[in-house]
Amino acid sequence: MTPSPKPTPSFPWLVIPPAAVLIVLFGVPLLLVLAVSFASRGTYGGIEWALTVTNYTSIADPLYLRIFWRSLWLAVVTTVICLAMGFPLAYVIARAPRRWQGVLLFLVIIPFWTNFLVRTYAWMFILRTEGLLNQALLALGLIHEPLSLLFTDWAVLIGLVYGYLPFMVLPLYAALERLDRSLVEAAWDLYAKPAQVFTRVVLPLSRPGVIAGCVLVFIPSLGAYVTPDLLGGARTMMVGNLIQHQYLVVRDWPFGSSLSFVLMAGVLAAVLYYLRAGGARSLT
Amino acid sequence: MDGNGNSVELREVTKRHGATVAVDRLSLTIRKGEFFSILGPSGSGKTTTLRLLAGFEQPDSGGIIIEGRHMEGVPPNRRPVNLVFQNYALFPHMTVAGNVAFGLEMQGLPQAEIGPRVTEALAMVRLAAKQDRLPAQLSGGEQQRVALARALVNHPAVLLLDEPLGALDKQLRLEMEVELKALQERVGITFVCVTHDQEEALTMSDRLAVLHQGRLLQVGTPEDIYTAPASAFVANFIGVSNGLSGRVEGIVGQHATVLVEGIGVIHAPAVPGVDAGAPVLVTVRPERLHLSRDQAPEGYQNHFAVRVAKVIYAGNETQYLLTLPNNQTWKARIPNADGAATRFHAGESAYLKWRTAEAVLLPE
């Protein structure tokens, strides 16, 4: 009998602390929210345990559907813009001399050193009517009247792209950095024009990075709260703001809970669909 | 005159990488249908030369002419050459057939023409049965044949090969040397092969160039270069050669006498440009040496006593490491045809002999 290979040491007890944290701080609250989403709002904003599904059926109101639709649309456009901007950036970093790559990646990550809220306030300062952007454009003579940028969908879009671009760049960089340079040269040598080198070789081989980057940008964009709250104002509400509004302003916890669950289900469905469609192709 | 028999011409090509000169005023003419090797150690500029031909890099000065066309400013995708990469660079997300079809698709050929040509190319490298596999599912030798098919299917004017056998094991390399040469003769395409392996270059090439530090040292047939290396570097690089440093004592017609300290006078054929008093290296190949127990010259002009330091039995021949009177170590390869009686043992004394014509005189 041949001796069985020595088993790799495993430390199952190492799983216990993170599992405990996840169960107590994530699993239990999630179940609580699920339970509350089937309860009713009390007269003074409390929770009455009269089971009902109206919290879910009332989401079908055009008012709320429009907010869901706007959130989805903004998240998709944010993802597409981040991909379009992040790909060239990641490509340049991945092709830079090795000693520069660390520096360039560091520059991509540096914004995280400052609180996201503070950075979003900075964007308010840039985008408002008397803000830096308008002053610059007026000084250059490109416009004659200040543009109203703040509190529009555009401002929200700019804020989302700014906030989540690093989440696109990092996985794309990881994928492109692994891409063998000689494959690009081989395609070029085999009569491919630069655009064909990109579509036939670079893009298919960086697909895992594209998928990871899109998921990482799409999910937080869809549930964004701070950016639409500060840059979009009252007119451009996203789902995140609607949920906050239900919990803290309207004090309708059951409806806020049902909205949270519909958002979660939507994200899950979208990501699963995307992974299946993209993942299946990346195998061929 | 460009198109007449010449496939590739390099004229005074220079390429710098930062402060180092990778290729230094290199001029070469490669004929149509020739298997041409560029041989040199790493850093000799051979890979840069290949990349200049492929178009991945542009020369700083000088010109490259391929099939009569000046290549200045012509990108790789518009050059009539294809490169077989050292690591093969097969597209991992495409099947074997997909890889081979890539170049034809990029040239915009109709599907009806691509199919048969891919089949033909795969049949040529005996991989028709594996056309639906992914590159990762193939062995190293098979991957290399796919890389060859992927390049040859385009019928390029020149096929460039970067260390084509470097990644293969010894046995497979010997088979592929023969196969590659046979393939080249069958398709009649000019092959330009870069290698650091002198054995590979000598076996496969019609002609070869030896490069060192970006400069061309010698061009010629394998026989030219093996039997008449132009410099001490070429002699050393082409194969293990024995050398003795000395000074030319005198030259009479075609015959030079060289005084070697600790040994005496050595006879060698004279070479133009080497005069009396010049420092020279006398080289003799290990297989040209004769070893005997008899002190008599037996017709050999050079002969002196040596001590056998080490004996390596290698089947058809025996290799000896010999200690010369000046304490240098030489290598001798003696055929085993004569039987065990004529073999020497370590520690034994013997007489080393060779004819004048077997030595090559190189200026130092």
XYZ file of N, CA and C in Angstrom, chain A residues 22-208:
561
model
N -19.985 37.510 11.642
C -20.937 37.585 10.531
C -22.351 37.234 10.999
N -22.446 36.189 11.832
C -23.781 35.754 12.272
C -24.424 36.809 13.168
N -23.651 37.307 14.158
C -24.230 38.233 15.131
C -24.497 39.597 14.516
N -23.554 40.110 13.720
C -23.657 41.487 13.240
C -24.243 41.606 11.834
N -24.368 40.481 11.125
C -24.902 40.574 9.764
C -26.131 39.680 9.596
N -26.022 38.429 9.955
C -27.119 37.474 9.763
C -28.346 37.826 10.596
N -28.128 38.036 11.902
C -29.264 38.320 12.790
C -29.973 39.622 12.396
N -29.224 40.748 12.208
C -29.911 41.982 11.793
C -30.677 41.810 10.488
N -30.091 41.030 9.559
C -30.757 40.830 8.273
C -32.107 40.145 8.475
N -32.120 39.120 9.360
C -33.375 38.421 9.649
C -34.367 39.362 10.334
N -33.852 40.232 11.218
C -34.719 41.205 11.889
C -35.383 42.123 10.868
N -34.536 42.606 9.892
C -35.072 43.497 8.861
C -36.128 42.762 8.040
N -35.833 41.476 7.729
C -36.793 40.673 6.958
C -38.111 40.561 7.717
N -38.019 40.307 9.034
C -39.228 40.184 9.847
C -40.000 41.498 9.855
N -39.261 42.611 10.075
C -39.911 43.925 10.159
C -40.608 44.262 8.845
N -40.031 43.776 7.697
C -40.607 44.148 6.405
C -42.009 43.565 6.227
N -42.388 42.594 7.075
C -43.750 42.036 7.001
C -44.637 42.561 8.126
N -44.107 43.537 8.916
C -44.914 44.114 10.006
C -45.619 45.376 9.505
N -46.350 46.062 10.407
C -47.062 47.276 10.014
C -46.539 48.454 10.832
N -46.708 49.642 10.255
C -46.258 50.846 10.948
C -47.279 51.228 12.014
N -46.764 51.484 13.202
C -47.629 51.962 14.283
C -47.963 53.425 14.069
N -48.911 53.916 14.793
C -49.368 55.293 14.612
C -48.235 56.290 14.811
N -47.385 56.072 15.795
C -46.311 57.028 16.073
C -44.952 56.528 15.567
N -44.970 55.710 14.549
C -43.721 55.257 13.938
C -43.171 53.992 14.551
N -43.896 53.368 15.424
C -43.437 52.109 16.008
C -43.724 50.943 15.071
N -43.423 49.731 15.551
C -43.656 48.547 14.733
C -44.780 47.739 15.358
N -45.824 47.459 14.574
C -46.901 46.596 15.062
C -46.807 45.261 14.356
N -46.851 44.173 15.148
C -46.620 42.861 14.559
C -47.892 42.272 13.970
N -48.553 43.068 13.115
C -49.676 42.539 12.338
C -49.121 42.206 10.959
N -49.004 40.904 10.662
C -48.316 40.501 9.438
C -49.082 40.946 8.201
N -48.311 41.490 7.215
C -48.929 41.989 5.996
C -47.904 41.992 4.859
N -48.374 41.992 3.617
C -47.466 42.102 2.474
C -47.610 43.459 1.798
N -48.394 44.363 2.373
C -48.624 45.667 1.718
C -47.330 46.456 1.557
N -46.350 46.211 2.458
C -45.062 46.913 2.317
C -44.418 46.601 0.968
N -44.677 45.393 0.471
C -44.101 45.004 -0.818
C -44.986 45.455 -1.970
N -46.296 45.299 -1.804
C -47.187 45.652 -2.923
C -47.163 47.151 -3.179
N -46.962 47.960 -2.122
C -47.018 49.413 -2.335
C -45.777 49.943 -3.058
N -44.725 49.101 -3.196
C -43.545 49.545 -3.951
C -43.910 49.746 -5.421
N -44.954 49.031 -5.876
C -45.365 49.125 -7.273
C -45.885 50.510 -7.646
N -45.984 51.406 -6.697
C -46.407 52.781 -6.972
C -45.436 53.433 -7.953
N -45.939 54.113 -9.003
C -45.052 54.738 -10.004
C -44.004 55.645 -9.378
N -44.335 56.307 -8.292
C -43.387 57.193 -7.615
C -42.118 56.438 -7.212
N -42.330 55.264 -6.592
C -41.175 54.487 -6.128
C -40.477 53.791 -7.282
N -41.276 53.297 -8.258
C -40.672 52.617 -9.407
C -39.733 53.550 -10.147
N -40.145 54.850 -10.207
C -39.306 55.820 -10.899
C -37.952 55.953 -10.179
N -38.001 55.931 -8.846
C -36.747 56.039 -8.077
C -35.872 54.808 -8.308
N -36.520 53.626 -8.312
C -35.755 52.400 -8.613
C -35.132 52.488 -9.999
N -35.931 52.942 -10.951
C -35.474 53.028 -12.339
C -34.295 53.999 -12.455
N -34.428 55.175 -11.785
C -33.340 56.145 -11.839
C -32.068 55.552 -11.219
N -32.204 54.849 -10.105
C -31.049 54.238 -9.446
C -30.356 53.252 -10.377
N -31.181 52.396 -11.010
C -30.631 51.391 -11.909
C -29.890 52.060 -13.059
N -30.544 53.078 -13.637
C -29.984 53.777 -14.786
C -28.660 54.446 -14.411
N -28.654 55.155 -13.257
C -27.427 55.832 -12.815
C -26.312 54.822 -12.528
N -26.684 53.689 -11.930
C -25.671 52.673 -11.605
C -25.072 52.078 -12.877
N -25.935 51.825 -13.883
C -25.440 51.254 -15.138
C -24.528 52.257 -15.846
N -24.971 53.509 -15.942
C -24.149 54.520 -16.630
C -22.835 54.727 -15.887
N -22.890 54.753 -14.549
C -21.659 54.885 -13.753
C -20.696 53.749 -14.075
N -21.236 52.518 -14.121
C -20.389 51.353 -14.392
C -19.749 51.460 -15.771
N -20.558 51.859 -16.764
C -20.041 51.953 -18.131
C -18.947 53.023 -18.219
N -19.191 54.190 -17.595
C -18.195 55.270 -17.648
C -16.922 54.846 -16.908
N -17.091 54.201 -15.745
C -15.919 53.742 -14.991
C -15.106 52.746 -15.813
N -15.800 51.868 -16.540
C -15.102 50.880 -17.366
C -14.337 51.587 -18.483
N -15.023 52.541 -19.142
C -14.405 53.255 -20.262
C -13.200 54.068 -19.805
N -13.288 54.652 -18.599
C -12.164 55.454 -18.096
C -11.124 54.571 -17.420
N -11.582 53.533 -16.736
C -10.677 52.706 -15.947
C -9.799 51.806 -16.800
N -10.312 51.353 -17.953
C -9.539 50.412 -18.767
C -8.235 51.019 -19.277
N -8.314 52.194 -19.937
C -7.040 52.783 -20.387
C -6.101 53.074 -19.223
N -6.668 53.546 -18.115
C -5.842 53.864 -16.947
C -5.138 52.611 -16.435
N -5.911 51.532 -16.271
C -5.328 50.281 -15.782
C -4.297 49.749 -16.770
N -4.565 49.911 -18.070
C -3.648 49.407 -19.098
C -2.319 50.144 -19.023
N -2.399 51.470 -18.880
C -1.177 52.279 -18.797
C -0.378 51.879 -17.556
N -1.068 51.692 -16.427
C -0.360 51.320 -15.188
C 0.294 49.950 -15.356
N -0.465 49.010 -15.932
C 0.054 47.641 -16.063
C 1.233 47.577 -17.035
N 1.306 48.511 -17.974
C 2.383 48.488 -18.965
C 3.535 49.409 -18.575
N 3.381 50.151 -17.474
C 4.438 51.064 -17.035
C 5.615 50.240 -16.519
N 6.818 50.842 -16.489
C 7.958 50.131 -15.881
C 7.599 49.712 -14.458
N 8.090 48.547 -14.064
C 7.669 47.937 -12.804
C 7.807 48.872 -11.601
N 8.901 49.643 -11.577
C 9.099 50.491 -10.393
C 8.087 51.621 -10.351
N 7.472 51.961 -11.509
C 6.451 53.003 -11.539
C 5.075 52.471 -11.177
N 4.856 51.164 -11.386
C 3.516 50.614 -11.167
C 3.040 50.844 -9.739
N 3.945 50.605 -8.778
C 3.579 50.792 -7.377
C 3.175 52.225 -7.086
N 3.946 53.162 -7.654
C 3.657 54.580 -7.432
C 2.295 54.938 -8.018
N 2.034 54.479 -9.247
C 0.783 54.824 -9.917
C -0.418 54.214 -9.186
N -0.270 52.960 -8.731
C -1.358 52.330 -7.973
C -1.605 53.089 -6.672
N -0.520 53.530 -6.059
C -0.607 54.303 -4.831
C -1.442 55.570 -5.078
N -1.202 56.211 -6.233
C -1.950 57.425 -6.563
C -3.439 57.123 -6.733
N -3.750 55.930 -7.275
C -5.160 55.564 -7.456
C -5.835 55.386 -6.099
N -5.086 54.867 -5.136
C -5.662 54.535 -3.834
C -5.667 55.730 -2.878
N -4.813 56.711 -3.152
C -4.638 57.831 -2.222
C -5.947 58.528 -1.801
N -6.949 58.693 -2.691
C -8.186 59.352 -2.246
C -8.835 58.663 -1.040
N -8.618 57.351 -0.892
C -9.236 56.638 0.231
C -8.729 57.132 1.577
N -7.633 57.864 1.558
C -7.088 58.362 2.819
C -7.983 59.435 3.423
N -8.790 60.066 2.569
C -9.687 61.110 3.062
C -11.091 60.546 3.124
N -11.829 60.946 4.122
C -13.192 60.468 4.309
C -14.044 60.749 3.076
N -14.862 59.786 2.703
C -15.680 59.913 1.501
C -16.631 61.108 1.604
N -17.174 61.340 2.790
C -18.104 62.444 3.012
C -17.412 63.774 2.731
N -16.182 63.920 3.255
C -15.416 65.155 3.060
C -15.157 65.373 1.571
N -14.810 64.265 0.870
C -14.519 64.393 -0.560
C -15.777 64.768 -1.337
N -16.917 64.275 -0.878
C -18.155 64.624 -1.565
C -18.503 66.099 -1.328
N -18.232 66.597 -0.098
C -18.414 68.030 0.155
C -17.527 68.858 -0.767
N -16.302 68.346 -1.009
C -15.380 69.042 -1.912
C -15.993 69.163 -3.306
N -16.702 68.099 -3.730
C -17.355 68.161 -5.045
C -18.469 69.200 -5.057
N -19.184 69.359 -3.919
C -20.211 70.406 -3.845
C -19.567 71.765 -4.085
N -18.396 71.946 -3.486
C -17.669 73.199 -3.605
C -17.238 73.436 -5.054
N -16.899 72.354 -5.731
C -16.463 72.481 -7.131
C -17.652 72.757 -8.046
N -18.774 72.082 -7.779
C -19.877 72.081 -8.755
C -20.900 73.201 -8.556
N -20.927 73.855 -7.379
C -22.011 74.821 -7.142
C -21.883 76.026 -8.074
N -22.936 76.815 -8.132
C -23.028 77.883 -9.125
C -21.832 78.827 -9.059
N -21.388 79.173 -7.853
C -20.216 80.047 -7.738
C -18.957 79.201 -7.524
N -19.031 77.897 -7.869
C -17.945 76.961 -7.560
C -16.740 77.101 -8.478
N -15.750 76.281 -8.176
C -14.478 76.358 -8.895
C -14.642 76.110 -10.387
N -15.482 75.104 -10.741
C -15.625 74.742 -12.144
C -16.226 75.894 -12.939
N -17.316 76.479 -12.405
C -17.958 77.593 -13.102
C -17.028 78.792 -13.204
N -16.307 79.080 -12.128
C -15.372 80.202 -12.160
C -14.314 79.996 -13.231
N -13.808 78.758 -13.309
C -12.767 78.461 -14.298
C -13.315 78.613 -15.711
N -14.512 78.046 -15.947
C -15.099 78.118 -17.290
C -15.410 79.558 -17.677
N -15.896 80.361 -16.710
C -16.180 81.775 -16.976
C -14.887 82.522 -17.282
N -13.851 82.240 -16.497
C -12.578 82.929 -16.685
C -11.985 82.607 -18.053
N -12.184 81.380 -18.506
C -11.662 80.976 -19.809
C -12.542 81.492 -20.949
N -13.704 82.055 -20.605
C -14.597 82.576 -21.623
C -15.358 81.494 -22.357
N -15.366 80.265 -21.836
C -16.078 79.171 -22.502
C -17.580 79.282 -22.283
N -17.974 79.852 -21.162
C -19.400 80.090 -20.897
C -19.549 81.541 -20.420
N -20.762 82.089 -20.552
C -20.981 83.470 -20.129
C -21.858 83.542 -18.899
N -22.582 82.464 -18.623
C -23.380 82.397 -17.409
C -23.024 81.119 -16.686
N -23.006 81.155 -15.375
C -22.679 79.926 -14.649
C -23.684 78.815 -14.945
N -23.173 77.582 -15.080
C -24.047 76.428 -15.300
C -24.584 75.968 -13.955
N -25.824 75.497 -13.955
C -26.308 74.905 -12.706
C -26.041 73.410 -12.761
N -24.987 73.010 -12.069
C -24.534 71.624 -12.113
C -24.963 70.866 -10.865
N -24.821 71.540 -9.715
C -25.128 70.864 -8.458
C -26.619 70.554 -8.391
N -26.964 69.493 -7.713
C -28.349 69.047 -7.545
C -28.979 68.644 -8.867
N -28.170 68.019 -9.765
C -28.716 67.431 -10.993
C -28.225 65.986 -11.057
N -28.827 65.229 -11.999
C -28.366 63.855 -12.227
C -26.893 63.838 -12.621
N -26.465 64.889 -13.357
C -25.064 64.946 -13.792
C -24.127 64.982 -12.591
N -24.503 65.817 -11.594
C -23.665 65.930 -10.400
C -23.567 64.575 -9.706
N -24.702 63.865 -9.614
C -24.702 62.546 -8.978
C -23.792 61.591 -9.754
N -23.917 61.649 -11.092
C -23.116 60.777 -11.944
C -21.622 61.054 -11.760
N -21.265 62.342 -11.767
C -19.855 62.713 -11.571
C -19.369 62.180 -10.227
N -20.182 62.366 -9.189
C -19.800 61.917 -7.853
C -19.631 60.414 -7.779
N -20.552 59.678 -8.414
C -20.473 58.206 -8.383
C -19.241 57.713 -9.134
N -19.011 58.259 -10.331
C -17.847 57.844 -11.124
C -16.572 58.142 -10.340
N -16.510 59.348 -9.770
C -15.332 59.724 -8.985
C -15.129 58.749 -7.824
N -16.193 58.429 -7.135
C -16.079 57.617 -5.934
C -15.689 56.177 -6.200
N -16.191 55.622 -7.323
C -16.023 54.185 -7.517
C -15.015 53.806 -8.592
N -14.403 54.797 -9.254
C -13.412 54.492 -10.295
C -12.276 53.592 -9.779
N -11.738 53.836 -8.569
C -10.659 52.947 -8.099
C -11.086 51.480 -8.010
N -12.369 51.229 -7.719
C -12.843 49.840 -7.624
C -12.838 49.165 -8.992
N -12.889 49.974 -10.057
C -12.792 49.424 -11.408
C -11.330 49.228 -11.790
N -10.501 50.206 -11.441
C -9.101 50.186 -11.888
C -8.332 49.020 -11.259
N -8.546 48.768 -9.982
C -7.717 47.773 -9.296
C -7.886 46.358 -9.860
N -9.112 45.817 -9.993
C -9.209 44.468 -10.592
C -8.779 44.434 -12.058
N -9.026 45.531 -12.798
C -8.573 45.563 -14.200
C -7.055 45.528 -14.273
N -6.420 46.286 -13.381
C -4.954 46.275 -13.342
C -4.449 44.861 -13.073
N -5.082 44.195 -12.085
C -4.636 42.844 -11.726
C -4.723 41.916 -12.940
N -5.791 42.055 -13.734
C -5.964 41.188 -14.906
C -4.974 41.558 -16.008
N -4.799 42.850 -16.243
C -3.938 43.286 -17.351
C -2.468 43.069 -17.033
N -2.132 43.145 -15.752
C -0.741 42.965 -15.361
C -0.300 41.531 -15.639
N -1.257 40.597 -15.551
C -0.953 39.189 -15.800
C -0.922 38.861 -17.290
N -1.456 39.777 -18.103
C -1.540 39.526 -19.549
C -0.129 39.504 -20.145
N 0.212 38.406 -20.798
C 1.532 38.236 -21.388
C 1.692 39.214 -22.558
N 2.722 40.041 -22.468
C 2.938 41.053 -23.489
C 3.155 40.441 -24.870
N 3.761 39.249 -24.893
C 4.049 38.644 -26.192
C 2.759 38.252 -26.927
N 1.637 38.071 -26.182
C 0.363 37.765 -26.857
C -0.098 38.963 -27.673
N 0.111 40.160 -27.126
C -0.242 41.380 -27.846
C 0.628 41.496 -29.092
N 1.913 41.218 -28.918
C 2.822 41.300 -30.062
C 2.499 40.228 -31.098
N 2.113 39.032 -30.622
C 1.769 37.954 -31.553
C 0.581 38.364 -32.415
N -0.433 38.969 -31.801
C -1.611 39.395 -32.565
C -1.221 40.461 -33.580
N -0.373 41.365 -33.144
C 0.085 42.448 -34.020
C 0.852 41.866 -35.202
N 1.719 40.895 -34.889
C 2.520 40.232 -35.913
C 1.632 39.478 -36.892
N 0.484 38.977 -36.397
C -0.436 38.206 -37.239
C -1.481 39.127 -37.867
N -1.044 40.302 -38.264
C -1.811 41.223 -39.115
C -2.976 41.922 -38.429
N -3.123 41.803 -37.091
C -4.210 42.502 -36.421
C -3.874 43.982 -36.305
N -4.870 44.832 -36.629
C -4.698 46.269 -36.399
C -4.833 46.511 -34.893
N -4.325 47.649 -34.404
C -4.390 47.898 -32.949
C -5.778 47.675 -32.348
N -6.848 48.123 -33.044
C -8.193 47.936 -32.498
C -8.545 46.454 -32.413
N -8.080 45.669 -33.404
C -8.355 44.223 -33.394
C -7.543 43.518 -32.315
N -6.327 44.000 -32.069
C -5.527 43.438 -30.983
C -6.311 43.594 -29.677
N -6.937 44.760 -29.527
C -7.687 45.023 -28.304
C -8.920 44.120 -28.197
N -9.741 44.081 -29.248
C -11.008 43.349 -29.141
C -10.807 41.833 -29.161
N -9.769 41.349 -29.880
C -9.604 39.903 -30.040
C -8.717 39.264 -28.979
N -7.805 40.053 -28.400
C -6.845 39.455 -27.464
C -6.891 40.109 -26.081
N -6.713 41.438 -26.034
C -6.605 42.098 -24.720
C -7.920 41.991 -23.949
N -9.027 42.351 -24.604
C -10.310 42.345 -23.904
C -10.740 40.948 -23.443
N -10.713 39.934 -24.336
C -11.124 38.594 -23.859
C -10.258 38.081 -22.715
N -8.969 38.398 -22.744
C -8.082 37.851 -21.717
C -8.153 38.632 -20.410
N -8.757 39.830 -20.441
C -8.905 40.572 -19.188
C -10.344 40.496 -18.679
N -11.165 39.594 -19.265
C -12.568 39.490 -18.895
C -12.797 39.305 -17.387
N -12.017 38.459 -16.709
C -12.258 38.326 -15.262
C -12.137 39.672 -14.529
